[in-house]
């Protein structure tokens, strides 16, 4: 496109030559503007994929109190550090990513139309517009991810019953991804958008609190998701989210109904709506990360005999 960074940069002559080699009519080149209409192509799998390979390193630590006296005796903390290095990672190729990389000197230093990424699209011989996209699964160089998982468990007497605490927290230090040879690592931690399932919050946790008295158990849950920045629009941020759930259960231990368990609860108590994501993504949010159903109630009966 005329006036783009590629056409006005240090490699503008090579970029223009590549456009012509791809099929853009030379007469249209000086003032060419892509129509940006609906682009058609193929979306799906790829039989030529290489298998992913990974090296995983984990170090774990479990801490328990020295005292055997309640309430400290039931306390336990576990910490797990991990680092995963994935080679030939399989990802969904999208035109927003591979078209700019076709004209990137770091990835395609010879500005060859036969470059692997350049072959994922074609040009209309009359208009010069991009056609026949190949949004198929591809192997990238890989990624490396590291972080810490924490679990805290504690139970103690309080009045006639018992209090239970369970905290599961996860901190992602970094998620370095390399899409193509020649590119530096791109830290994806704290990013959201472009595809469902791609949300990578730095912090997440579930805090569960319960109180059990005889056959009755009452509890609540706090689910936390850290705020993130959009992958495509760096200035657009999604705030942190807090979800609260309440639940209760009653177990019948005696009588004709012995073995019956009643459970009830409400999820997403505050009826939080999922956030909107600025970059193109189905449903305008990430349903793999956020609650898209709103407040809901449940009641369950289980009978064992």
Coordinates of N, CA and C in Angstrom, one line a residue, residues 1-151:
X1 N 0.8 -1.2 0.0 CA 0.0 0.0 0.0 C 0.9 1.2 0.0
X2 N 0.5 2.2 -0.8 CA 1.3 3.5 -0.9 C 1.3 4.2 0.5
X3 N 2.5 4.6 0.9 CA 2.6 5.3 2.2 C 2.8 4.4 3.4
X4 N 2.8 3.1 3.2 CA 3.0 2.2 4.3 C 4.4 2.2 4.8
X5 N 4.6 1.7 5.9 CA 6.0 1.6 6.5 C 6.9 0.8 5.6
X6 N 6.4 -0.2 5.0 CA 7.2 -1.0 4.1 C 7.6 -0.3 2.8
X7 N 6.7 0.5 2.3 CA 6.9 1.2 1.0 C 7.8 2.5 1.2
X8 N 7.8 3.0 2.5 CA 8.6 4.2 2.7 C 9.9 4.0 3.5
X9 N 10.2 2.7 3.8 CA 11.4 2.4 4.6 C 12.6 2.3 3.8
X10 N 13.7 1.8 4.4 CA 15.0 1.6 3.8 C 14.9 0.6 2.7
X11 N 14.0 -0.4 2.8 CA 13.9 -1.5 1.8 C 12.8 -1.3 0.8
X12 N 12.4 0.0 0.6 CA 11.2 0.2 -0.2 C 11.3 -0.3 -1.7
X13 N 12.5 -0.2 -2.2 CA 12.7 -0.7 -3.6 C 12.5 -2.2 -3.7
X14 N 13.1 -3.0 -2.7 CA 12.9 -4.4 -2.7 C 11.5 -4.8 -2.4
X15 N 10.8 -4.1 -1.6 CA 9.4 -4.3 -1.3 C 8.5 -4.2 -2.6
X16 N 8.8 -3.1 -3.3 CA 8.0 -2.8 -4.5 C 8.3 -3.9 -5.6
X17 N 9.6 -4.3 -5.6 CA 9.9 -5.4 -6.6 C 9.2 -6.7 -6.2
X18 N 9.1 -7.0 -4.9 CA 8.4 -8.2 -4.5 C 6.9 -8.1 -4.8
X19 N 6.3 -7.0 -4.6 CA 4.9 -6.8 -5.0 C 4.7 -7.1 -6.5
X20 N 5.5 -6.6 -7.3 CA 5.4 -6.8 -8.8 C 5.6 -8.3 -9.1
X21 N 6.6 -8.9 -8.4 CA 6.9 -10.4 -8.6 C 5.7 -11.2 -8.2
X22 N 4.9 -10.7 -7.2 CA 3.8 -11.5 -6.8 C 2.6 -11.4 -7.7
X23 N 2.6 -10.4 -8.6 CA 1.5 -10.2 -9.6 C 0.8 -8.9 -9.5
X24 N 1.3 -7.9 -8.8 CA 0.8 -6.6 -8.8 C 1.2 -5.9 -10.1
X25 N 0.2 -5.4 -10.9 CA 0.6 -4.7 -12.1 C 1.4 -3.5 -11.8
X26 N 2.5 -3.4 -12.6 CA 3.5 -2.3 -12.3 C 2.8 -0.9 -12.5
X27 N 1.9 -0.8 -13.4 CA 1.2 0.5 -13.6 C 0.4 0.9 -12.4
X28 N 0.0 0.0 -11.6 CA -0.8 0.4 -10.4 C 0.1 0.7 -9.2
X29 N 1.3 0.3 -9.3 CA 2.2 0.4 -8.1 C 2.3 1.8 -7.4
X30 N 2.5 2.9 -8.2 CA 2.7 4.2 -7.5 C 1.6 4.6 -6.5
X31 N 0.4 4.4 -6.9 CA -0.7 4.8 -6.1 C -1.6 3.7 -5.5
X32 N -1.0 2.5 -5.5 CA -1.8 1.3 -5.1 C -2.3 1.4 -3.7
X33 N -3.6 1.1 -3.5 CA -4.2 1.0 -2.2 C -5.0 -0.3 -2.2
X34 N -4.7 -1.2 -1.3 CA -5.5 -2.4 -1.2 C -6.9 -2.1 -0.9
X35 N -7.9 -2.8 -1.5 CA -9.3 -2.5 -1.3 C -9.8 -2.8 0.1
X36 N -9.1 -3.7 0.8 CA -9.5 -4.2 2.1 C -11.0 -4.6 2.2
X37 N -11.4 -5.3 1.1 CA -12.7 -5.9 1.2 C -12.7 -7.2 1.9
X38 N -13.6 -8.1 1.7 CA -13.7 -9.4 2.3 C -12.7 -10.3 1.5
X39 N -11.6 -10.7 2.3 CA -10.6 -11.6 1.7 C -11.0 -13.0 1.9
X40 N -10.9 -13.8 0.8 CA -11.3 -15.2 0.9 C -10.0 -16.1 0.8
X41 N -10.2 -17.2 1.4 CA -9.1 -18.2 1.4 C -9.4 -19.5 2.1
X42 N -8.4 -20.2 2.5 CA -8.5 -21.5 3.1 C -8.2 -21.4 4.6
X43 N -9.1 -22.0 5.4 CA -8.9 -22.0 6.9 C -8.9 -23.5 7.3
X44 N -7.9 -24.0 7.9 CA -7.9 -25.4 8.4 C -6.6 -25.9 8.7
X45 N -6.5 -27.2 8.5 CA -5.3 -28.0 8.9 C -4.2 -28.0 7.9
X46 N -3.1 -28.7 8.2 CA -2.0 -28.8 7.3 C -1.3 -30.2 7.4
X47 N -1.4 -31.0 6.4 CA -0.8 -32.4 6.5 C 0.7 -32.4 6.6
X48 N 1.4 -31.2 6.3 CA 2.8 -31.2 6.2 C 3.5 -30.7 7.5
X49 N 2.7 -30.6 8.6 CA 3.2 -30.1 9.8 C 4.3 -31.1 10.4
X50 N 5.3 -30.5 11.0 CA 6.3 -31.3 11.8 C 5.8 -31.4 13.2
X51 N 6.2 -32.5 13.9 CA 5.7 -32.7 15.3 C 6.4 -31.7 16.2
X52 N 5.7 -31.3 17.2 CA 6.2 -30.4 18.3 C 7.2 -31.2 19.2
X53 N 8.2 -30.6 19.7 CA 9.1 -31.2 20.6 C 9.3 -30.2 21.8
X54 N 9.5 -30.7 23.0 CA 9.6 -29.8 24.1 C 10.6 -30.3 25.1
X55 N 11.2 -29.4 25.9 CA 12.0 -29.7 27.0 C 11.4 -29.1 28.2
X56 N 11.1 -29.8 29.2 CA 10.4 -29.3 30.4 C 11.2 -29.5 31.7
X57 N 11.4 -28.4 32.4 CA 12.1 -28.5 33.7 C 11.2 -27.9 34.8
X58 N 11.1 -28.7 35.8 CA 10.3 -28.2 37.0 C 11.0 -28.5 38.3
X59 N 10.8 -27.6 39.2 CA 11.4 -27.7 40.6 C 10.3 -27.4 41.6
X60 N 10.1 -28.4 42.5 CA 9.0 -28.2 43.4 C 9.5 -28.2 44.9
X61 N 8.7 -27.5 45.7 CA 9.0 -27.4 47.1 C 7.7 -27.5 47.9
X62 N 7.7 -28.3 49.0 CA 6.6 -28.4 49.8 C 7.0 -28.0 51.2
X63 N 6.3 -27.1 51.8 CA 6.6 -26.6 53.2 C 5.4 -26.9 54.1
X64 N 5.8 -27.5 55.3 CA 4.9 -27.7 56.4 C 5.4 -27.2 57.7
X65 N 4.6 -26.8 58.6 CA 5.0 -26.2 59.8 C 5.7 -27.2 60.7
X66 N 6.7 -26.7 61.6 CA 7.4 -27.6 62.5 C 6.4 -28.1 63.6
X67 N 5.5 -27.2 64.0 CA 4.6 -27.5 65.1 C 3.6 -28.6 64.7
X68 N 3.3 -29.5 65.5 CA 2.3 -30.5 65.3 C 1.0 -30.1 66.0
X69 N 1.0 -28.9 66.6 CA -0.2 -28.5 67.3 C -1.2 -27.8 66.4
X70 N -2.5 -28.0 66.5 CA -3.4 -27.2 65.8 C -3.4 -25.7 66.2
X71 N -3.7 -24.7 65.4 CA -4.2 -24.9 64.0 C -3.1 -25.0 63.0
X72 N -1.8 -25.0 63.4 CA -0.7 -24.9 62.4 C -0.4 -26.3 61.8
X73 N -0.7 -27.3 62.4 CA -0.3 -28.7 61.9 C -0.9 -29.0 60.5
X74 N -2.1 -28.4 60.2 CA -2.8 -28.7 58.9 C -2.3 -27.8 57.8
X75 N -1.5 -26.9 58.1 CA -1.1 -25.9 57.0 C 0.0 -26.5 56.1
X76 N -0.2 -26.2 54.8 CA 0.8 -26.7 53.8 C 0.9 -25.8 52.7
X77 N 2.1 -25.5 52.2 CA 2.4 -24.6 51.1 C 3.2 -25.4 50.1
X78 N 2.8 -25.4 48.8 CA 3.7 -26.0 47.8 C 4.0 -25.0 46.7
X79 N 5.2 -24.9 46.2 CA 5.7 -24.1 45.2 C 6.3 -24.9 44.1
X80 N 5.9 -24.6 42.8 CA 6.4 -25.3 41.7 C 6.9 -24.3 40.6
X81 N 8.2 -24.3 40.3 CA 8.7 -23.4 39.3 C 8.8 -24.3 38.0
X82 N 8.5 -23.7 36.9 CA 8.6 -24.5 35.6 C 9.2 -23.6 34.5
X83 N 9.8 -24.3 33.6 CA 10.2 -23.7 32.3 C 10.0 -24.7 31.2
X84 N 9.3 -24.3 30.2 CA 9.0 -25.2 29.0 C 9.6 -24.5 27.8
X85 N 10.4 -25.3 27.0 CA 10.9 -24.8 25.8 C 10.3 -25.7 24.7
X86 N 9.5 -25.1 23.8 CA 8.8 -25.8 22.7 C 9.4 -25.4 21.4
X87 N 9.8 -26.4 20.6 CA 10.3 -26.2 19.3 C 9.3 -26.7 18.3
X88 N 9.2 -26.0 17.1 CA 8.3 -26.3 16.0 C 6.8 -26.3 16.6
X89 N 6.6 -25.3 17.4 CA 5.2 -25.1 17.9 C 4.2 -24.9 16.8
X90 N 3.0 -25.6 17.0 CA 2.0 -25.5 15.9 C 1.0 -24.4 16.3
X91 N 0.8 -23.4 15.4 CA -0.1 -22.3 15.7 C -1.0 -22.1 14.4
X92 N -2.1 -21.4 14.6 CA -2.9 -21.0 13.5 C -2.3 -19.8 12.8
X93 N -1.9 -19.9 11.6 CA -1.4 -18.8 10.8 C -2.6 -17.8 10.4
X94 N -2.4 -16.6 10.6 CA -3.4 -15.6 10.3 C -2.8 -14.5 9.3
X95 N -3.6 -14.0 8.4 CA -3.1 -13.0 7.4 C -2.5 -11.8 8.1
X96 N -3.1 -11.4 9.3 CA -2.6 -10.2 10.0 C -1.1 -10.4 10.4
X97 N -0.7 -11.6 10.5 CA 0.7 -11.9 10.9 C 1.6 -12.2 9.8
X98 N 1.2 -13.1 8.9 CA 2.2 -13.6 7.9 C 2.3 -12.6 6.7
X99 N 1.3 -11.8 6.4 CA 1.5 -10.8 5.3 C 2.6 -9.8 5.6
X100 N 2.6 -9.1 6.7 CA 3.7 -8.2 7.0 C 5.0 -8.9 7.1
X101 N 5.1 -10.1 7.6 CA 6.4 -10.8 7.7 C 6.9 -11.1 6.3
X102 N 6.1 -11.3 5.3 CA 6.6 -11.6 4.0 C 7.4 -10.4 3.5
X103 N 7.1 -9.2 3.9 CA 7.9 -8.0 3.5 C 8.9 -7.5 4.5
X104 N 9.2 -8.4 5.5 CA 10.1 -8.0 6.6 C 11.5 -8.6 6.2
X105 N 12.5 -7.7 6.2 CA 13.8 -8.0 5.8 C 14.5 -9.0 6.8
X106 N 14.0 -9.0 8.0 CA 14.6 -10.0 9.0 C 14.2 -11.4 8.7
X107 N 12.9 -11.6 8.1 CA 12.4 -12.9 7.9 C 12.7 -13.3 6.4
X108 N 12.5 -12.4 5.5 CA 12.7 -12.6 4.1 C 13.8 -11.7 3.5
X109 N 15.0 -11.9 3.9 CA 16.1 -10.9 3.6 C 16.3 -10.8 2.1
X110 N 16.0 -11.8 1.3 CA 16.1 -11.7 -0.2 C 14.9 -11.2 -0.9
X111 N 13.8 -10.9 -0.1 CA 12.5 -10.4 -0.6 C 12.1 -11.3 -1.8
X112 N 12.1 -12.6 -1.5 CA 11.8 -13.6 -2.5 C 10.3 -13.9 -2.5
X113 N 9.6 -14.0 -3.7 CA 8.2 -14.4 -3.7 C 8.0 -15.8 -3.3
X114 N 9.1 -16.6 -3.3 CA 9.0 -18.0 -3.0 C 9.2 -18.3 -1.5
X115 N 9.4 -17.2 -0.7 CA 9.5 -17.4 0.7 C 8.3 -18.1 1.3
X116 N 8.5 -18.9 2.3 CA 7.4 -19.8 2.8 C 6.2 -18.9 3.2
X117 N 6.4 -17.8 3.9 CA 5.3 -17.0 4.3 C 4.6 -16.2 3.1
X118 N 5.4 -15.9 2.1 CA 4.8 -15.2 0.9 C 4.0 -16.1 0.1
X119 N 4.2 -17.4 0.2 CA 3.4 -18.4 -0.5 C 2.0 -18.7 0.1
X120 N 1.8 -18.0 1.3 CA 0.5 -18.2 2.0 C -0.6 -17.3 1.4
X121 N -0.3 -16.5 0.4 CA -1.3 -15.6 -0.2 C -0.9 -15.3 -1.7
X122 N -1.8 -14.9 -2.5 CA -1.6 -14.5 -3.9 C -2.1 -13.1 -4.1
X123 N -2.0 -12.7 -5.4 CA -2.5 -11.4 -5.8 C -3.4 -11.5 -7.0
X124 N -4.4 -10.8 -7.1 CA -5.3 -10.7 -8.3 C -4.5 -10.0 -9.4
X125 N -4.4 -10.7 -10.6 CA -3.5 -10.1 -11.7 C -4.1 -8.8 -12.2
X126 N -5.3 -8.5 -12.0 CA -5.9 -7.3 -12.6 C -5.9 -6.2 -11.6
X127 N -6.4 -6.4 -10.3 CA -6.4 -5.3 -9.3 C -5.2 -5.3 -8.4
X128 N -4.5 -6.4 -8.4 CA -3.3 -6.5 -7.5 C -3.6 -6.8 -6.0
X129 N -4.9 -6.9 -5.7 CA -5.4 -7.1 -4.4 C -4.9 -8.5 -3.9
X130 N -4.8 -8.6 -2.6 CA -4.4 -9.9 -2.0 C -5.6 -10.9 -2.0
X131 N -5.3 -12.1 -2.5 CA -6.4 -13.1 -2.6 C -5.8 -14.4 -2.1
X132 N -6.7 -15.4 -2.0 CA -6.3 -16.8 -1.7 C -5.5 -17.0 -0.5
X133 N -6.0 -16.4 0.6 CA -5.3 -16.6 1.9 C -5.2 -18.0 2.3
X134 N -4.1 -18.4 3.0 CA -3.9 -19.7 3.5 C -3.8 -19.6 5.0
X135 N -4.9 -19.4 5.7 CA -4.9 -19.4 7.2 C -4.9 -20.8 7.7
X136 N -3.8 -21.5 7.6 CA -3.7 -22.9 8.0 C -2.7 -23.0 9.1
X137 N -2.7 -24.2 9.8 CA -1.8 -24.4 10.9 C -0.4 -24.5 10.3
X138 N 0.6 -23.8 11.1 CA 2.0 -23.8 10.6 C 2.9 -24.0 11.8
X139 N 4.1 -24.5 11.5 CA 5.1 -24.6 12.6 C 5.8 -23.3 12.7
X140 N 5.9 -22.8 13.9 CA 6.8 -21.6 14.1 C 8.1 -22.1 14.8
X141 N 9.0 -21.1 15.0 CA 10.3 -21.5 15.6 C 10.0 -22.1 16.9
X142 N 9.2 -21.5 17.7 CA 8.8 -22.1 19.0 C 8.6 -21.0 20.1
X143 N 8.5 -21.5 21.3 CA 8.3 -20.5 22.4 C 9.0 -21.1 23.7
X144 N 9.2 -20.2 24.6 CA 9.6 -20.6 26.0 C 8.8 -19.9 27.0
X145 N 8.3 -20.6 28.0 CA 7.4 -20.1 29.0 C 8.0 -20.5 30.4
X146 N 7.9 -19.6 31.3 CA 8.3 -19.9 32.7 C 7.4 -19.2 33.7
X147 N 7.3 -19.8 34.8 CA 6.4 -19.2 35.9 C 6.5 -20.0 37.1
X148 N 5.6 -19.6 38.1 CA 5.5 -20.3 39.4 C 4.1 -20.6 39.7
X149 N 3.8 -21.8 40.2 CA 2.5 -22.2 40.7 C 2.6 -22.4 42.2
X150 N 1.5 -21.9 42.9 CA 1.5 -21.9 44.3 C 0.2 -22.5 44.8
X151 N 0.3 -23.4 45.8 CA -0.9 -23.9 46.4 C -0.8 -23.8 47.9

